[in-house]
Amino acid sequence: MAVDALITNFLFDCELRNLTSESIVNYRSNLRIFSSFLKEDNISIEDVGCKTLKSFLSYLKNDRDNSMKRVSNYFSAISSFYDYLVSEDIIKGNPVPPVRKRYLRNYKKEPTNGNRTAISVEEMSMLLNSILDPQYKAIATMFAKTGIRRGELIRLDVGDINWNELSITLKPCAKRSNRKVFFDDECARLSKRWINRREQLYGDTGSTALFISKKRTRLQRSQITRKINQYAQNVGLHNPKSKRLDDRFSPHYFRHWFTTWLLRNDMRREYVKELRGDVRREAVDLYNHIDCEDLRKQYLACIPQLGIV
């Protein structure tokens, strides 16, 4: 079977396994690049081995100038694809793990120009108060107050919010163990302000999405990244030309800030992990049941107040 047909079947299998649409889109994009690489060198799926994968690794790093994190994402997609081919008895083994183990496992340990330090509460307040757009003010505040990922925020529906409990139930995600997160009065006020404005601007859009574009469709990852970068750059927190980690700001940085300040405010580490939804990796974690009400009280006691207007 042709490689493109195999990729199509694999993506359908991903849908059956309830992978997120974001993951499927990324897999499709990465595997198309890999497919084009194989076709150019006239290599079949069955003939891919260490030599071919090393050549592809060099191609990604040198010819396409990808970061090591981006390269790792390519190889994750390829490995998942080959796991599928093995399960379907199309090939006998997955050639990717040995290459990933030897060449990619330490990419996060590569030296940088210093570890990213958390900006102050005052700097975060400055950023949020500088945002005039009610939707993106609510988005940035929700990022800072909940620590949720960009994909998790995009998939939020208005009905996912419990206003009485001040909590959000997130959509199922392979990366997350705990789906309930809390927010505070500041976040509630900004979110309600946006929902009221949303109704004034768009009326009944027919969409359940909490955050929507001008086309009345769910916001995309690139839209959120571009706007957050812009707002952070306006107040001097993001320099897109700098190679220093401390000079750059992205939607994911809010998660880092959220974690750092909860820990600095003496929240128990296991409570922070629960709010972050970190995947439980040890057997003891599965039996460590945290009282939801106690978690909510600890969150409200430790989350920084930002004086957002």
CSV table of C-alpha atoms in Angstrom, one decimal:
chain,number,residue,atom,x,y,z
A,1,MET,CA,0.0,0.0,0.0
A,2,ALA,CA,1.3,3.5,-0.8
A,3,VAL,CA,2.6,5.6,2.1
A,4,ASP,CA,0.0,8.3,1.7
A,5,ALA,CA,-2.8,5.7,2.0
A,6,LEU,CA,-1.1,4.2,5.1
A,7,ILE,CA,-0.9,7.7,6.7
A,8,THR,CA,-4.6,8.3,6.0
A,9,ASN,CA,-5.5,5.0,7.7
A,10,PHE,CA,-3.2,5.8,10.6
A,11,LEU,CA,-4.9,9.2,11.1
A,12,PHE,CA,-8.3,7.5,11.1
A,13,ASP,CA,-7.0,5.1,13.7
A,14,CYS,CA,-6.0,8.1,15.8
A,15,GLU,CA,-9.6,9.4,15.6
A,16,LEU,CA,-10.8,6.0,16.8
A,17,ARG,CA,-8.4,6.2,19.8
A,18,ASN,CA,-9.9,9.7,20.6
A,19,LEU,CA,-6.7,11.6,20.1
A,20,THR,CA,-7.3,15.4,20.1
A,21,SER,CA,-7.8,17.1,16.8
A,22,GLU,CA,-4.7,19.1,17.5
A,23,SER,CA,-2.6,16.0,17.8
A,24,ILE,CA,-4.0,14.6,14.6
A,25,VAL,CA,-3.3,17.8,12.7
A,26,ASN,CA,0.3,17.7,13.9
A,27,TYR,CA,0.7,14.1,13.0
A,28,ARG,CA,-0.6,14.7,9.5
A,29,SER,CA,1.7,17.6,9.0
A,30,ASN,CA,4.8,15.8,10.3
A,31,LEU,CA,4.1,12.6,8.4
A,32,ARG,CA,3.6,14.4,5.1
A,33,ILE,CA,7.1,15.9,5.4
A,34,PHE,CA,8.5,12.5,6.2
A,35,SER,CA,6.6,10.9,3.2
A,36,SER,CA,8.0,13.6,0.9
A,37,PHE,CA,11.5,12.8,2.2
A,38,LEU,CA,11.1,9.1,1.5
A,39,LYS,CA,9.7,9.7,-2.0
A,40,GLU,CA,12.5,12.0,-2.9
A,41,ASP,CA,15.0,9.2,-2.1
A,42,ASN,CA,12.8,6.5,-3.4
A,43,ILE,CA,12.6,4.7,0.0
A,44,SER,CA,9.7,2.5,0.9
A,45,ILE,CA,8.1,2.4,4.4
A,46,GLU,CA,9.3,-1.2,4.8
A,47,ASP,CA,12.9,-0.2,4.0
A,48,VAL,CA,13.2,2.6,6.6
A,49,GLY,CA,15.9,1.8,9.1
A,50,CYS,CA,18.5,3.6,11.3
A,51,LYS,CA,20.4,5.0,8.3
A,52,THR,CA,17.3,6.6,6.7
A,53,LEU,CA,16.1,8.0,10.0
A,54,LYS,CA,19.5,9.5,10.7
A,55,SER,CA,19.4,11.2,7.3
A,56,PHE,CA,16.0,12.5,8.0
A,57,LEU,CA,17.2,13.8,11.4
A,58,SER,CA,20.0,15.7,9.6
A,59,TYR,CA,17.6,17.0,7.0
A,60,LEU,CA,15.3,18.4,9.7
A,61,LYS,CA,18.1,20.0,11.6
A,62,ASN,CA,20.2,21.4,8.8
A,63,ASP,CA,18.0,21.8,5.7
A,64,ARG,CA,14.8,22.9,7.5
A,65,ASP,CA,16.5,24.6,10.5
A,66,ASN,CA,14.2,23.1,13.1
A,67,SER,CA,14.7,23.3,16.8
A,68,MET,CA,15.4,20.1,18.6
A,69,LYS,CA,12.0,20.2,20.2
A,70,ARG,CA,10.4,20.4,16.8
A,71,VAL,CA,12.6,17.5,15.6
A,72,SER,CA,11.5,15.5,18.6
A,73,ASN,CA,7.9,16.1,17.6
A,74,TYR,CA,8.5,14.7,14.1
A,75,PHE,CA,10.0,11.5,15.5
A,76,SER,CA,7.2,11.1,18.0
A,77,ALA,CA,4.8,11.2,15.1
A,78,ILE,CA,6.8,8.7,13.0
A,79,SER,CA,7.2,6.4,16.0
A,80,SER,CA,3.4,6.4,16.6
A,81,PHE,CA,2.9,5.7,12.8
A,82,TYR,CA,5.2,2.7,12.9
A,83,ASP,CA,3.5,1.4,16.1
A,84,TYR,CA,0.3,1.4,14.1
A,85,LEU,CA,1.9,-0.4,11.2
A,86,VAL,CA,3.2,-3.1,13.6
A,87,SER,CA,-0.2,-3.5,15.1
A,88,GLU,CA,-1.7,-4.0,11.6
A,89,ASP,CA,1.0,-6.6,10.7
A,90,ILE,CA,2.3,-4.4,7.9
A,91,ILE,CA,5.9,-4.4,9.2
A,92,LYS,CA,7.6,-6.5,11.9
A,93,GLY,CA,9.1,-3.8,14.1
A,94,ASN,CA,9.4,-0.1,14.9
A,95,PRO,CA,12.8,1.3,13.8
A,96,VAL,CA,12.4,4.7,15.6
A,97,PRO,CA,13.0,4.0,19.3
A,98,PRO,CA,16.7,3.2,19.0
A,99,VAL,CA,17.3,6.4,17.0
A,100,ARG,CA,15.3,8.6,19.4
A,101,LYS,CA,17.1,7.1,22.4
A,102,ARG,CA,20.5,7.8,21.0
A,103,TYR,CA,20.0,11.1,19.3
A,104,LEU,CA,17.0,12.8,20.9
A,105,ARG,CA,16.6,11.8,24.5
A,106,ASN,CA,18.8,14.6,25.9
A,107,TYR,CA,17.5,17.5,23.8
A,108,LYS,CA,15.9,19.1,26.8
A,109,LYS,CA,19.3,19.1,28.6
A,110,GLU,CA,21.0,21.1,25.9
A,111,PRO,CA,22.7,24.2,27.3
A,112,THR,CA,20.8,27.4,27.1
A,113,ASN,CA,21.5,31.0,28.0
A,114,GLY,CA,20.1,30.4,31.5
A,115,ASN,CA,17.0,28.9,33.0
A,116,ARG,CA,13.8,30.8,32.5
A,117,THR,CA,12.9,32.8,35.6
A,118,ALA,CA,9.4,33.6,36.5
A,119,ILE,CA,8.3,37.2,36.1
A,120,SER,CA,7.1,39.0,39.1
A,121,VAL,CA,3.4,39.4,40.1
A,122,GLU,CA,3.7,43.1,39.3
A,123,GLU,CA,5.0,42.3,35.8
A,124,MET,CA,2.1,39.9,35.2
A,125,SER,CA,-0.3,42.5,36.4
A,126,MET,CA,1.2,45.0,34.1
A,127,LEU,CA,0.8,42.6,31.1
A,128,LEU,CA,-2.8,41.8,31.9
A,129,ASN,CA,-3.8,45.3,32.5
A,130,SER,CA,-2.2,46.4,29.2
A,131,ILE,CA,-4.6,44.2,27.2
A,132,LEU,CA,-7.7,46.1,26.2
A,133,ASP,CA,-9.4,43.5,24.1
A,134,PRO,CA,-11.9,41.8,26.5
A,135,GLN,CA,-11.5,38.4,25.0
A,136,TYR,CA,-7.7,38.3,25.1
A,137,LYS,CA,-7.7,39.9,28.5
A,138,ALA,CA,-9.9,37.0,29.7
A,139,ILE,CA,-7.7,34.5,27.9
A,140,ALA,CA,-4.5,35.8,29.4
A,141,THR,CA,-6.1,35.9,32.9
A,142,MET,CA,-7.4,32.4,32.5
A,143,PHE,CA,-3.9,31.1,31.4
A,144,ALA,CA,-2.3,32.8,34.5
A,145,LYS,CA,-4.9,31.8,37.0
A,146,THR,CA,-5.4,28.1,35.9
A,147,GLY,CA,-2.2,27.0,34.3
A,148,ILE,CA,-4.1,25.2,31.5
A,149,ARG,CA,-2.4,24.5,28.2
A,150,ARG,CA,-3.3,26.4,25.0
A,151,GLY,CA,-5.0,23.4,23.5
A,152,GLU,CA,-7.1,22.9,26.6
A,153,LEU,CA,-8.2,26.5,26.5
A,154,ILE,CA,-9.1,26.4,22.8
A,155,ARG,CA,-11.4,23.4,23.5
A,156,LEU,CA,-13.3,25.1,26.3
A,157,ASP,CA,-17.1,25.6,26.0
A,158,VAL,CA,-19.2,28.1,27.9
A,159,GLY,CA,-20.9,25.1,29.6
A,160,ASP,CA,-17.6,23.8,31.0
A,161,ILE,CA,-17.6,26.6,33.6
A,162,ASN,CA,-19.1,26.0,37.1
A,163,TRP,CA,-19.7,29.6,38.3
A,164,ASN,CA,-20.9,28.5,41.7
A,165,GLU,CA,-17.8,26.5,42.5
A,166,LEU,CA,-15.5,28.7,40.4
A,167,SER,CA,-14.2,25.6,38.5
A,168,ILE,CA,-13.7,24.4,34.9
A,169,THR,CA,-14.1,20.9,33.7
A,170,LEU,CA,-11.6,20.4,30.9
A,171,LYS,CA,-12.1,18.1,27.9
A,172,PRO,CA,-10.4,14.7,28.1
A,173,CYS,CA,-6.7,14.8,27.1
A,174,ALA,CA,-4.0,12.2,27.1
A,175,LYS,CA,-1.6,14.6,28.8
A,176,ARG,CA,-3.8,15.4,31.7
A,177,SER,CA,-4.9,13.3,34.7
A,178,ASN,CA,-7.1,15.8,36.6
A,179,ARG,CA,-9.7,17.5,34.4
A,180,LYS,CA,-11.0,20.0,37.1
A,181,VAL,CA,-9.2,23.3,37.6
A,182,PHE,CA,-10.2,26.2,39.7
A,183,PHE,CA,-10.2,30.0,39.1
A,184,ASP,CA,-10.7,33.0,41.4
A,185,ASP,CA,-12.9,36.1,41.5
A,186,GLU,CA,-10.6,38.1,39.2
A,187,CYS,CA,-10.7,35.4,36.5
A,188,ALA,CA,-14.5,35.1,37.0
A,189,ARG,CA,-15.1,38.8,36.5
A,190,LEU,CA,-13.0,39.0,33.4
A,191,SER,CA,-14.6,35.8,31.9
A,192,LYS,CA,-18.1,37.1,32.5
A,193,ARG,CA,-17.2,40.4,31.0
A,194,TRP,CA,-16.0,38.7,27.9
A,195,ILE,CA,-19.1,36.5,27.7
A,196,ASN,CA,-21.4,39.5,27.9
A,197,ARG,CA,-19.3,41.3,25.3
A,198,ARG,CA,-19.4,38.1,23.1
A,199,GLU,CA,-23.2,38.2,23.2
A,200,GLN,CA,-23.2,41.9,22.2
A,201,LEU,CA,-20.9,41.4,19.3
A,202,TYR,CA,-22.0,38.1,17.9
A,203,GLY,CA,-25.4,37.2,19.5
A,204,ASP,CA,-26.3,33.6,19.1
A,205,THR,CA,-23.3,32.3,17.1
A,206,GLY,CA,-24.5,28.7,17.2
A,207,SER,CA,-21.0,27.9,18.7
A,208,THR,CA,-20.6,26.6,22.2
A,209,ALA,CA,-16.9,27.7,22.2
A,210,LEU,CA,-16.0,30.0,25.0
A,211,PHE,CA,-13.4,31.9,22.9
A,212,ILE,CA,-14.2,32.6,19.2
A,213,SER,CA,-12.7,34.4,16.2
A,214,LYS,CA,-14.3,37.2,14.2
A,215,LYS,CA,-15.5,34.5,11.8
A,216,ARG,CA,-17.5,33.1,14.8
A,217,THR,CA,-15.5,29.9,14.9
A,218,ARG,CA,-13.3,28.4,17.6
A,219,LEU,CA,-10.0,30.2,18.0
A,220,GLN,CA,-6.9,28.6,16.6
A,221,ARG,CA,-3.5,28.0,18.2
A,222,SER,CA,-1.7,30.4,15.9
A,223,GLN,CA,-4.1,33.2,16.6
A,224,ILE,CA,-3.6,33.0,20.4
A,225,THR,CA,0.1,32.7,20.1
A,226,ARG,CA,0.4,35.7,17.8
A,227,LYS,CA,-1.7,37.9,20.1
A,228,ILE,CA,-0.1,36.9,23.3
A,229,ASN,CA,3.4,37.5,21.8
A,230,GLN,CA,2.2,40.9,20.6
A,231,TYR,CA,0.8,41.9,24.0
A,232,ALA,CA,4.0,40.7,25.8
A,233,GLN,CA,6.2,42.5,23.3
A,234,ASN,CA,4.3,45.8,23.9
A,235,VAL,CA,5.2,45.8,27.6
A,236,GLY,CA,8.8,44.6,27.1
A,237,LEU,CA,8.3,41.0,28.1
A,238,HIS,CA,8.9,39.4,24.7
A,239,ASN,CA,11.8,39.9,22.3
A,240,PRO,CA,11.2,37.6,19.2
A,241,LYS,CA,14.8,38.3,18.0
A,242,SER,CA,16.5,37.2,21.1
A,243,LYS,CA,17.9,33.7,21.6
A,244,ARG,CA,17.7,34.1,25.4
A,245,LEU,CA,14.9,32.1,27.0
A,246,ASP,CA,14.3,34.9,29.5
A,247,ASP,CA,13.6,37.4,26.7
A,248,ARG,CA,10.7,35.4,25.1
A,249,PHE,CA,7.1,35.0,26.2
A,250,SER,CA,4.6,32.5,24.9
A,251,PRO,CA,1.2,31.1,26.0
A,252,HIS,CA,3.0,28.2,27.6
A,253,TYR,CA,4.9,30.6,29.8
A,254,PHE,CA,1.7,31.3,31.8
A,255,ARG,CA,1.8,27.6,32.9
A,256,HIS,CA,5.4,28.1,34.2
A,257,TRP,CA,4.4,31.3,36.0
A,258,PHE,CA,1.3,29.6,37.6
A,259,THR,CA,3.4,26.7,38.9
A,260,THR,CA,6.2,28.9,40.2
A,261,TRP,CA,4.0,31.2,42.2
A,262,LEU,CA,1.8,28.5,43.7
A,263,LEU,CA,5.0,26.9,45.0
A,264,ARG,CA,6.5,30.2,46.2
A,265,ASN,CA,3.2,30.8,48.1
A,266,ASP,CA,3.8,27.4,49.9
A,267,MET,CA,1.2,25.3,48.2
A,268,ARG,CA,2.0,21.6,48.7
A,269,ARG,CA,3.8,20.1,45.7
A,270,GLU,CA,1.3,17.3,45.2
A,271,TYR,CA,-1.5,19.9,45.1
A,272,VAL,CA,0.3,21.9,42.4
A,273,LYS,CA,0.8,18.7,40.4
A,274,GLU,CA,-2.9,17.9,40.7
A,275,LEU,CA,-3.9,21.4,39.5
A,276,ARG,CA,-1.5,21.1,36.6
A,277,GLY,CA,-3.0,17.7,35.7
A,278,ASP,CA,0.4,16.1,35.4
A,279,VAL,CA,0.2,12.5,34.3
A,280,ARG,CA,0.5,10.2,37.3
A,281,ARG,CA,3.6,8.1,36.7
A,282,GLU,CA,4.1,6.2,40.0
A,283,ALA,CA,1.8,3.6,41.5
A,284,VAL,CA,1.6,5.6,44.7
A,285,ASP,CA,0.1,8.5,42.8
A,286,LEU,CA,-2.9,6.5,41.8
A,287,TYR,CA,-3.9,6.0,45.4
A,288,ASN,CA,-3.1,9.5,46.6
A,289,HIS,CA,-6.6,10.9,46.6
A,290,ILE,CA,-6.8,14.7,47.2
A,291,ASP,CA,-9.9,16.2,48.7
A,292,CYS,CA,-11.4,18.5,46.1
A,293,GLU,CA,-12.7,21.1,48.6
A,294,ASP,CA,-9.3,21.3,50.4
A,295,LEU,CA,-7.6,21.7,47.0
A,296,ARG,CA,-9.9,24.5,46.1
A,297,LYS,CA,-9.3,26.3,49.4
A,298,GLN,CA,-5.5,25.9,49.0
A,299,TYR,CA,-5.7,27.2,45.5
A,300,LEU,CA,-7.6,30.4,46.5
A,301,ALA,CA,-5.2,31.0,49.3
A,302,CYS,CA,-2.1,30.7,47.1
A,303,ILE,CA,-3.0,32.1,43.7
A,304,PRO,CA,-1.6,35.6,43.3
A,305,GLN,CA,-4.0,38.5,43.1
A,306,LEU,CA,-3.1,40.8,40.2
A,307,GLY,CA,-5.4,43.8,40.6
A,308,ILE,CA,-6.8,43.5,37.0
A,309,VAL,CA,-9.1,46.2,35.9
